[in-house]
Tab-separated table of C-alpha atoms in Angstrom:
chain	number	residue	atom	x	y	z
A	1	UNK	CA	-8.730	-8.217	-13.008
A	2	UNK	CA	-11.269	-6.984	-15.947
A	3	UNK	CA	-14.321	-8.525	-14.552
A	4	UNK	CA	-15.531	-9.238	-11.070
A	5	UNK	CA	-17.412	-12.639	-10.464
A	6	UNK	CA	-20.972	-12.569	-9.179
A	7	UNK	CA	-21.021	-11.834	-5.072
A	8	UNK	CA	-17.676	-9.994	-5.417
A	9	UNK	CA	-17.887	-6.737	-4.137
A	10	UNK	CA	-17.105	-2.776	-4.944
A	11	UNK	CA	-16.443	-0.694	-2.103
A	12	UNK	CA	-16.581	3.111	-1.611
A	13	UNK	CA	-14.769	4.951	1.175
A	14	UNK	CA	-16.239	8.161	1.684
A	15	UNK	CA	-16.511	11.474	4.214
A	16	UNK	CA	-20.084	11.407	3.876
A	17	UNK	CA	-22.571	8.454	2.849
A	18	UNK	CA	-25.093	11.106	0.992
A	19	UNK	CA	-28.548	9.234	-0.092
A	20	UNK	CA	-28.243	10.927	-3.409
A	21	UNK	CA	-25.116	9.034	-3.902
A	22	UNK	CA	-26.637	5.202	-3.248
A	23	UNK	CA	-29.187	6.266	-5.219
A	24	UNK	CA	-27.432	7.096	-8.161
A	25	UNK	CA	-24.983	4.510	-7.952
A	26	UNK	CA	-27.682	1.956	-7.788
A	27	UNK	CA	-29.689	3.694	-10.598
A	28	UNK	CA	-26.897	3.325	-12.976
A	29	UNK	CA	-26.130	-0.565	-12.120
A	30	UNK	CA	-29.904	-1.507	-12.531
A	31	UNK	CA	-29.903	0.739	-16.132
A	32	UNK	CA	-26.993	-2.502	-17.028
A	33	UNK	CA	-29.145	-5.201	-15.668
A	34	UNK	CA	-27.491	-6.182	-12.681
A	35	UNK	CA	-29.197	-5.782	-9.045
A	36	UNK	CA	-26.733	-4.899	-6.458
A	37	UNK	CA	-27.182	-5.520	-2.672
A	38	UNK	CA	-26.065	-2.748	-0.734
A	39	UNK	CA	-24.627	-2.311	2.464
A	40	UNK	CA	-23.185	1.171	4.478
A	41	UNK	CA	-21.128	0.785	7.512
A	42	UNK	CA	-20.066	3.568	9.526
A	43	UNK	CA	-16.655	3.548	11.565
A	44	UNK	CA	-14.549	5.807	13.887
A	45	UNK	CA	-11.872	7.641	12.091
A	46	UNK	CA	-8.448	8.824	13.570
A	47	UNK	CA	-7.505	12.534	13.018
A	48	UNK	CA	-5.433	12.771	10.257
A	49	UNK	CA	-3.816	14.974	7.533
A	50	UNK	CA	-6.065	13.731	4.900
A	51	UNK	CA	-9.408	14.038	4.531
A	52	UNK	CA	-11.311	10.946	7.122
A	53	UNK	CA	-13.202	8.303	5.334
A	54	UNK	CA	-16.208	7.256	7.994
A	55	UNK	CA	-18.243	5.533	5.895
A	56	UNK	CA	-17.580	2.482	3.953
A	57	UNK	CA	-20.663	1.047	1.297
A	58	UNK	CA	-20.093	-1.950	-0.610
A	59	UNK	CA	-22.208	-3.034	-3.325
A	60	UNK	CA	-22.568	-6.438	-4.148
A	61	UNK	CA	-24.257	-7.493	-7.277
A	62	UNK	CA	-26.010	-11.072	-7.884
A	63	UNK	CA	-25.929	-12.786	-11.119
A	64	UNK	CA	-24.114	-10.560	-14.001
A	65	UNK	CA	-20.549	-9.373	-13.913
A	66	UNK	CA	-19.698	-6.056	-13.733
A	67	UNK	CA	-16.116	-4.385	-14.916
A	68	UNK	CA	-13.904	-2.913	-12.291
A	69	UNK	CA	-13.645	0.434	-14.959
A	70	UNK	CA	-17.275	0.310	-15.487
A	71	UNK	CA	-17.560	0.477	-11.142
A	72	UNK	CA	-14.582	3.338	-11.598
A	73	UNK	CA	-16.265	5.345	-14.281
A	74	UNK	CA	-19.520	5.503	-12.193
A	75	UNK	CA	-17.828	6.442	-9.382
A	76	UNK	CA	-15.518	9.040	-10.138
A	77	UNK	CA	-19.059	10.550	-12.097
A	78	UNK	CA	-20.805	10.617	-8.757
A	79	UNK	CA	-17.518	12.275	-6.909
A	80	UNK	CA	-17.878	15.187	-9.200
A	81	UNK	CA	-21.674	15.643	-9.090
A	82	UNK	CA	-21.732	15.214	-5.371
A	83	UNK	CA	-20.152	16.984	-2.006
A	84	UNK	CA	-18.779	13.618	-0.760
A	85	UNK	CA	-15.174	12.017	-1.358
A	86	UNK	CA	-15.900	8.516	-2.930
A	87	UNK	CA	-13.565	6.393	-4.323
A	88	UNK	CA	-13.601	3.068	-6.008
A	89	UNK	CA	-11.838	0.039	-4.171
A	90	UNK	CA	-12.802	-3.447	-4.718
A	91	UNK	CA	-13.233	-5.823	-2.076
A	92	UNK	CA	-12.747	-10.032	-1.756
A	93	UNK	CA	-16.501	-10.953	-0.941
A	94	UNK	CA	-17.244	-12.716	2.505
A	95	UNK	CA	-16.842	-16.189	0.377
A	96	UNK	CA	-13.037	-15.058	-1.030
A	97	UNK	CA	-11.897	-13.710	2.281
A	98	UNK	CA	-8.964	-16.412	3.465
A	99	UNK	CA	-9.652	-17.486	6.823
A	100	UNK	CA	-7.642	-17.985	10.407
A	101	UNK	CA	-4.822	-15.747	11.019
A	102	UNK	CA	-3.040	-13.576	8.322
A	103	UNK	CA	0.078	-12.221	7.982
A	104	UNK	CA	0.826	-8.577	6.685
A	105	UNK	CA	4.132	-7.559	4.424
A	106	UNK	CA	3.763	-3.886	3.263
A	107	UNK	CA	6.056	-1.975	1.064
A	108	UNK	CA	7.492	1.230	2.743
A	109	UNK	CA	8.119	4.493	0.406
A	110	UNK	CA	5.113	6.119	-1.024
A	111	UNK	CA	2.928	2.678	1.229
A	112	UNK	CA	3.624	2.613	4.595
A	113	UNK	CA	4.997	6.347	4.802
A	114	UNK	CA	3.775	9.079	2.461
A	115	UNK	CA	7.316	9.977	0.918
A	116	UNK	CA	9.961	8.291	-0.901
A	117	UNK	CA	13.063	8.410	1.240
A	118	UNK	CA	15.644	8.627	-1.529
A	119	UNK	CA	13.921	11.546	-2.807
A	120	UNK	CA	14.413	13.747	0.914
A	121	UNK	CA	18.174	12.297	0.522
A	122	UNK	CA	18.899	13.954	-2.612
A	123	UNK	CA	16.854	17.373	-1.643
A	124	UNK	CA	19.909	17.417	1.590
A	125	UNK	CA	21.683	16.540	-0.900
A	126	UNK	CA	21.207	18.728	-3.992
A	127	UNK	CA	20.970	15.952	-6.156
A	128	UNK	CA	17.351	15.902	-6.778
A	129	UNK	CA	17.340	16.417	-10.409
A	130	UNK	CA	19.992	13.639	-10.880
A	131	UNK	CA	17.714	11.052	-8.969
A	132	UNK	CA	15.170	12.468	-10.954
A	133	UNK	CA	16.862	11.731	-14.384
A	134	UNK	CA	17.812	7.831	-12.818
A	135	UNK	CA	13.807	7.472	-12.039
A	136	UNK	CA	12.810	8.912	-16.039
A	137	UNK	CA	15.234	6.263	-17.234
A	138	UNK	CA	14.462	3.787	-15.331
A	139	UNK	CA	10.740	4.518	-16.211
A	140	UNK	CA	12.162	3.985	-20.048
A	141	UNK	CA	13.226	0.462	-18.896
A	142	UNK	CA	16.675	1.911	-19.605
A	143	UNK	CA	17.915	0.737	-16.181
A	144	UNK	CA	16.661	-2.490	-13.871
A	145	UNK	CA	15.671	-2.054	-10.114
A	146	UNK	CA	19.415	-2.685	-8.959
A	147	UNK	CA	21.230	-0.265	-11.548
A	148	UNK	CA	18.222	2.219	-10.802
A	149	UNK	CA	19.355	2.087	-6.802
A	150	UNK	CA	22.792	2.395	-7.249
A	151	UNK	CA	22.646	5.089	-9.926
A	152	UNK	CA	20.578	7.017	-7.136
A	153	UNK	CA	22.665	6.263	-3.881
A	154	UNK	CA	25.842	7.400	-6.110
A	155	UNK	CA	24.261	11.137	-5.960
A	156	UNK	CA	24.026	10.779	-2.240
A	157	UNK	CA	27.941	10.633	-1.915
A	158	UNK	CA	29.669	12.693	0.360
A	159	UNK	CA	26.590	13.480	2.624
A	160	UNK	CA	26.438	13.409	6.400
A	161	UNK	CA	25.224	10.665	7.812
A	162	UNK	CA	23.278	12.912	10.284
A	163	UNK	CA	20.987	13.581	7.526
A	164	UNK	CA	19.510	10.282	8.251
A	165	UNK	CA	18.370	11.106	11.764
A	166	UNK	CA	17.084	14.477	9.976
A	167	UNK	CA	15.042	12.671	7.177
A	168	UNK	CA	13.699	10.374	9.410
A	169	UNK	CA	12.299	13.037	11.223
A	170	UNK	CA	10.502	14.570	8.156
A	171	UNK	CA	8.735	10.861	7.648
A	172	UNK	CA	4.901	11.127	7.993
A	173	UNK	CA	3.855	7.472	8.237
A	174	UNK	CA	0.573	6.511	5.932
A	175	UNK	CA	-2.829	7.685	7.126
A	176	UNK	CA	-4.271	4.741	8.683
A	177	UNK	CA	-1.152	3.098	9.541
A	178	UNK	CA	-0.689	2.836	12.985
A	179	UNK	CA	-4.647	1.442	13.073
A	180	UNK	CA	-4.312	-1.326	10.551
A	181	UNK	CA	-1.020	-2.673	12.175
A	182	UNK	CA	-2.352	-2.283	15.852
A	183	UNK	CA	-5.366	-4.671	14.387
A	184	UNK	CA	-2.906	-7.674	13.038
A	185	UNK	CA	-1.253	-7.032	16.618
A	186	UNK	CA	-4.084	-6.841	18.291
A	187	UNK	CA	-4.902	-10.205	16.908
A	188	UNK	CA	-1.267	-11.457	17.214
A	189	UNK	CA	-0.856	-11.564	13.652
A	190	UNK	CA	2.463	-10.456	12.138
A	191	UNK	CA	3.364	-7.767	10.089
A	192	UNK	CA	6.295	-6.981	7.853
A	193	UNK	CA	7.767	-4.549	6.125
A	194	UNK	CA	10.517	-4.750	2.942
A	195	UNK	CA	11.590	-1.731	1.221
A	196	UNK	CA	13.245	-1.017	-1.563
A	197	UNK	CA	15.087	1.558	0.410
A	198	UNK	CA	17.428	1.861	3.540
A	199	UNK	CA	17.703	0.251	7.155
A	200	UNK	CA	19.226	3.013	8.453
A	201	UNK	CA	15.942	5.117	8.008
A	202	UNK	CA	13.168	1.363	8.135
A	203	UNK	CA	14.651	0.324	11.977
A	204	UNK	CA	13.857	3.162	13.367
A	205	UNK	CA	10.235	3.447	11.478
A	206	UNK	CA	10.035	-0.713	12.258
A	207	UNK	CA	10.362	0.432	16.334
A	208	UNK	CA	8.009	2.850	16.463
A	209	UNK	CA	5.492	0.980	14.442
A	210	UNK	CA	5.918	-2.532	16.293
A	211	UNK	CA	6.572	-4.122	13.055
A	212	UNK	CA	7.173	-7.864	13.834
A	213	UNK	CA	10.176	-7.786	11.138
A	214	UNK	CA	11.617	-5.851	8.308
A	215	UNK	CA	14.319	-5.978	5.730
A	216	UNK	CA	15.880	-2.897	3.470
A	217	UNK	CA	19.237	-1.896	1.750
A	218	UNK	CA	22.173	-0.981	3.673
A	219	UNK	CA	24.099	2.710	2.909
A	220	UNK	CA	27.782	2.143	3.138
A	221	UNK	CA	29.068	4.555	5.738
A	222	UNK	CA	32.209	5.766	6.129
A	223	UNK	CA	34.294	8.004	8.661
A	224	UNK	CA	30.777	9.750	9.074
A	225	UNK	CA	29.788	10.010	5.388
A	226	UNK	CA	27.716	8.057	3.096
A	227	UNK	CA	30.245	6.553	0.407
A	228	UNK	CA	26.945	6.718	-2.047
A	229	UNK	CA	26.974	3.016	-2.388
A	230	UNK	CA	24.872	-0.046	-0.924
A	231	UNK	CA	26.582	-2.867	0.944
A	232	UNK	CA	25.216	-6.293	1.248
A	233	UNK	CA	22.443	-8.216	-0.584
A	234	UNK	CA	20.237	-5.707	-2.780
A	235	UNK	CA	16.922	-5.894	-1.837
A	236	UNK	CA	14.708	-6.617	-5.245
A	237	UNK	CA	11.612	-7.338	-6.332
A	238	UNK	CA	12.804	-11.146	-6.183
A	239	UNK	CA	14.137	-10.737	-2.494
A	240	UNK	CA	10.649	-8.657	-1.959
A	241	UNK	CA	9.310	-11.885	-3.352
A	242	UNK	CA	11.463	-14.233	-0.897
A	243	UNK	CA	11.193	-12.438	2.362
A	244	UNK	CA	7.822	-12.498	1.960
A	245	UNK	CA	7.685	-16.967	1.738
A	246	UNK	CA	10.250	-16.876	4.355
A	247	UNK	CA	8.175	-14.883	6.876
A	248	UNK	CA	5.149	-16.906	6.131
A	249	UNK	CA	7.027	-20.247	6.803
A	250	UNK	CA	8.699	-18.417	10.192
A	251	UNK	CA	4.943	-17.560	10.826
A	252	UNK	CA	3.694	-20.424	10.391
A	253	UNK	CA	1.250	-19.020	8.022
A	254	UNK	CA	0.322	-20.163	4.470
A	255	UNK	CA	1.005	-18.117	1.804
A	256	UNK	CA	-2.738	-18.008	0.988
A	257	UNK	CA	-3.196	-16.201	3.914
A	258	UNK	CA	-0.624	-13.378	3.529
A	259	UNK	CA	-1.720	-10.240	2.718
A	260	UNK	CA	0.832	-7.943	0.688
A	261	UNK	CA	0.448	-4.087	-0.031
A	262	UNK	CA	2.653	-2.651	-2.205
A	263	UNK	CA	2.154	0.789	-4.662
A	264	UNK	CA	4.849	0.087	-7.136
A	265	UNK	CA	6.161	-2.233	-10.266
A	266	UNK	CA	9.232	-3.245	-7.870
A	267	UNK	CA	5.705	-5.093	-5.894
A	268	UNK	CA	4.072	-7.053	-8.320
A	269	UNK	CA	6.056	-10.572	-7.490
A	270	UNK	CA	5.495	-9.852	-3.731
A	271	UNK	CA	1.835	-8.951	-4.486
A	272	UNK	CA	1.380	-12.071	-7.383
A	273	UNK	CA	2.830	-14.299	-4.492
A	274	UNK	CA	0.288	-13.322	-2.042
A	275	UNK	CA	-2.994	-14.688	-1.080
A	276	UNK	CA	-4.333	-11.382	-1.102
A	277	UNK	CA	-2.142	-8.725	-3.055
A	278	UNK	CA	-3.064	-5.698	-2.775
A	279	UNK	CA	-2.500	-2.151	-4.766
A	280	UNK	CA	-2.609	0.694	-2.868
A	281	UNK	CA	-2.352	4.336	-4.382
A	282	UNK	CA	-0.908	2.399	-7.028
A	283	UNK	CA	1.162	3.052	-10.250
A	284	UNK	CA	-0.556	1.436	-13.295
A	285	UNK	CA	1.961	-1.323	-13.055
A	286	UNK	CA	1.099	-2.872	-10.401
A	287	UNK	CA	-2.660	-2.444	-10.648
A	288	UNK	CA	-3.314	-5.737	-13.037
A	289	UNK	CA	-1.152	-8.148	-10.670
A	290	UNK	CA	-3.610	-7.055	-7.655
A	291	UNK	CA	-6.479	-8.240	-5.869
A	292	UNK	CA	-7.823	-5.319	-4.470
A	293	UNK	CA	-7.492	-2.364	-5.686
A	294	UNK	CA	-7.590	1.018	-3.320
A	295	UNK	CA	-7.071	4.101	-4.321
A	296	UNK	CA	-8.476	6.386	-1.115
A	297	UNK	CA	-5.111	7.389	1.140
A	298	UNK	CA	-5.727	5.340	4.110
A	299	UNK	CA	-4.521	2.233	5.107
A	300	UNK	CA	-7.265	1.340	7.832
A	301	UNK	CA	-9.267	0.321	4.186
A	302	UNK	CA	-6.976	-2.896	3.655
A	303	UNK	CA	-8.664	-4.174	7.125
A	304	UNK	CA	-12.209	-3.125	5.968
A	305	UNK	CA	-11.986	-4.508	2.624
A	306	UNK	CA	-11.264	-7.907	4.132
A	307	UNK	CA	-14.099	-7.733	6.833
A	308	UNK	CA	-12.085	-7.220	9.659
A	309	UNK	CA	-12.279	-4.204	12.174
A	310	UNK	CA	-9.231	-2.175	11.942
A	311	UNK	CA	-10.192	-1.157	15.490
A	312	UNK	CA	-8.954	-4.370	17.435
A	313	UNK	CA	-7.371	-4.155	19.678
């Protein structure tokens, strides 16, 4: 998105809703013509190891359109200038917001969890800079998804497989994440989860989390060693893509009313497909196939920026 429609509305997420900041904020829109309506809400935060957003203030404006870097520009000014976190998001207005029950699908590495799995495989393993290389060339376009994960689960060859029980352990999931999927529960909504990465390390993560379903790679493992290849169907942006229509149809749940997160280029079909795609954290890539756009480390934000309470229960 470039522009954003009358009644569609910007959201910061912030420590601190300082006066000085609305102020300023709605200063600079009115010096452009356009009259925003604003609105502060205030929420409970969970202790985390980021920074707690408790305060989330949408502005709204009426008749012009305003740009989504024009929102980000004025923004990241007033960040600098003033003692209070605030970052940009945009937000479905109340009249874009689906309606009746959603269902969630959420990329895993660098989304739902702060790291990227294969990365804390090849530190065990001492491959790091070889992944590394794979990533830079796949970057290039030198290699697709599916050449890129092989070319990376080669380096893990040879490893223990009780490295797996070990990485899992260093996992921190997302801030926000346990709220935002306890609020589709709480609601008896599903949520899923498809990863570009490995069951062996997701159906664990899917128990603890209560995840309704969730699909990843497989490691080949063999006489207690990982072989450093994949077996069964690779899972792809396209399969992203698939699981995603075949959980909505198992859910009984249009696809207009799925809500996908994703941070990467390997989630833009999953995220083009959805009702509601949504970048999180995101790499440039996948920022023009989105909806919303956030950019502030928590997940509890998906549920604010389409009205809901991500303290249901």
């Amino acid at each position: 998105m470039t522009d954003l429609p009358p009644g569609t509305v910007a959201m910061i997420a912030a420590e601190e809703l300082d006066g000085a900041l609305v102020r300023s904020l709605t200063a600079d829109f009115e010096r452009r013509g356009t009259v925003l309506r604003v609105e502060a809400t205030e929420f409970p935060t969970a202790s985390s190891t980021v920074k707690a957003v408790r305060w989330c203030l949408e502005l709204s404006n009426s008749d012009d359109t305003f740009g989504t870097q024009l929102v980000s520009s004025l923004l990241d000014d007033a960040a600098e200038q003033l003692p209070v976190s605030a970052v940009t998001s945009t937000v479905l207005s109340a009249a874009q917001r689906p309606r009746g029950p959603l269902m969630l699908i959420m990329d895993v590495d660098s989304t739902l969890i702060d790291q990227e799995v294969i990365d804390l495989l090849a530190e065990f393993a001492g491959t790091a800079e070889d992944v590394s290389n794979v990533t830079e060339r796949a970057m290039r376009g030198e290699l697709d998804f599916t050449q890129s994960l092989h070319a990376r689960v080669q380096t893990l060859a040879g490893l223990k497989d009780t490295v797996l029980h070990e990485t899992y352990r260093a996992l921190t999931a997302t801030a926000g994440a346990h709220e935002l999927i306890r609020s589709w529960l709480g609601r008896q909504w599903p949520v899923y989860a498809v990863s570009g990465g490995f069951q062996q390390i997701l159906k664990p993560l899917a128990a603890d989390l209560d995840l309704t379903d969730f699909d990843a790679n497989t490691l080949e493992i063999t006489n207690g060693r990982l072989t450093g290849r994949t077996v069964g169907q690779v899972v792809d942006p396209q399969i992203k893509r698939q699981r995603l229509l075949e959980w909505g149809k198992r859910s009984g749940i249009n696809v207009q009313n799925v809500v996908a997160v994703g941070d990467g280029a390997n989630d833009a079909d999953m995220v083009r497909t959805a009702g509601v795609g949504i970048a999180f954290c995101a790499k440039p890539a996948l920022i023009d196939h989105a909806d919303l756009v956030i950019r502030h480390r928590s997940l509890e934000l998906v549920a604010y920026a389409l009205g809901l309470d991500a303290r249901h229960d």
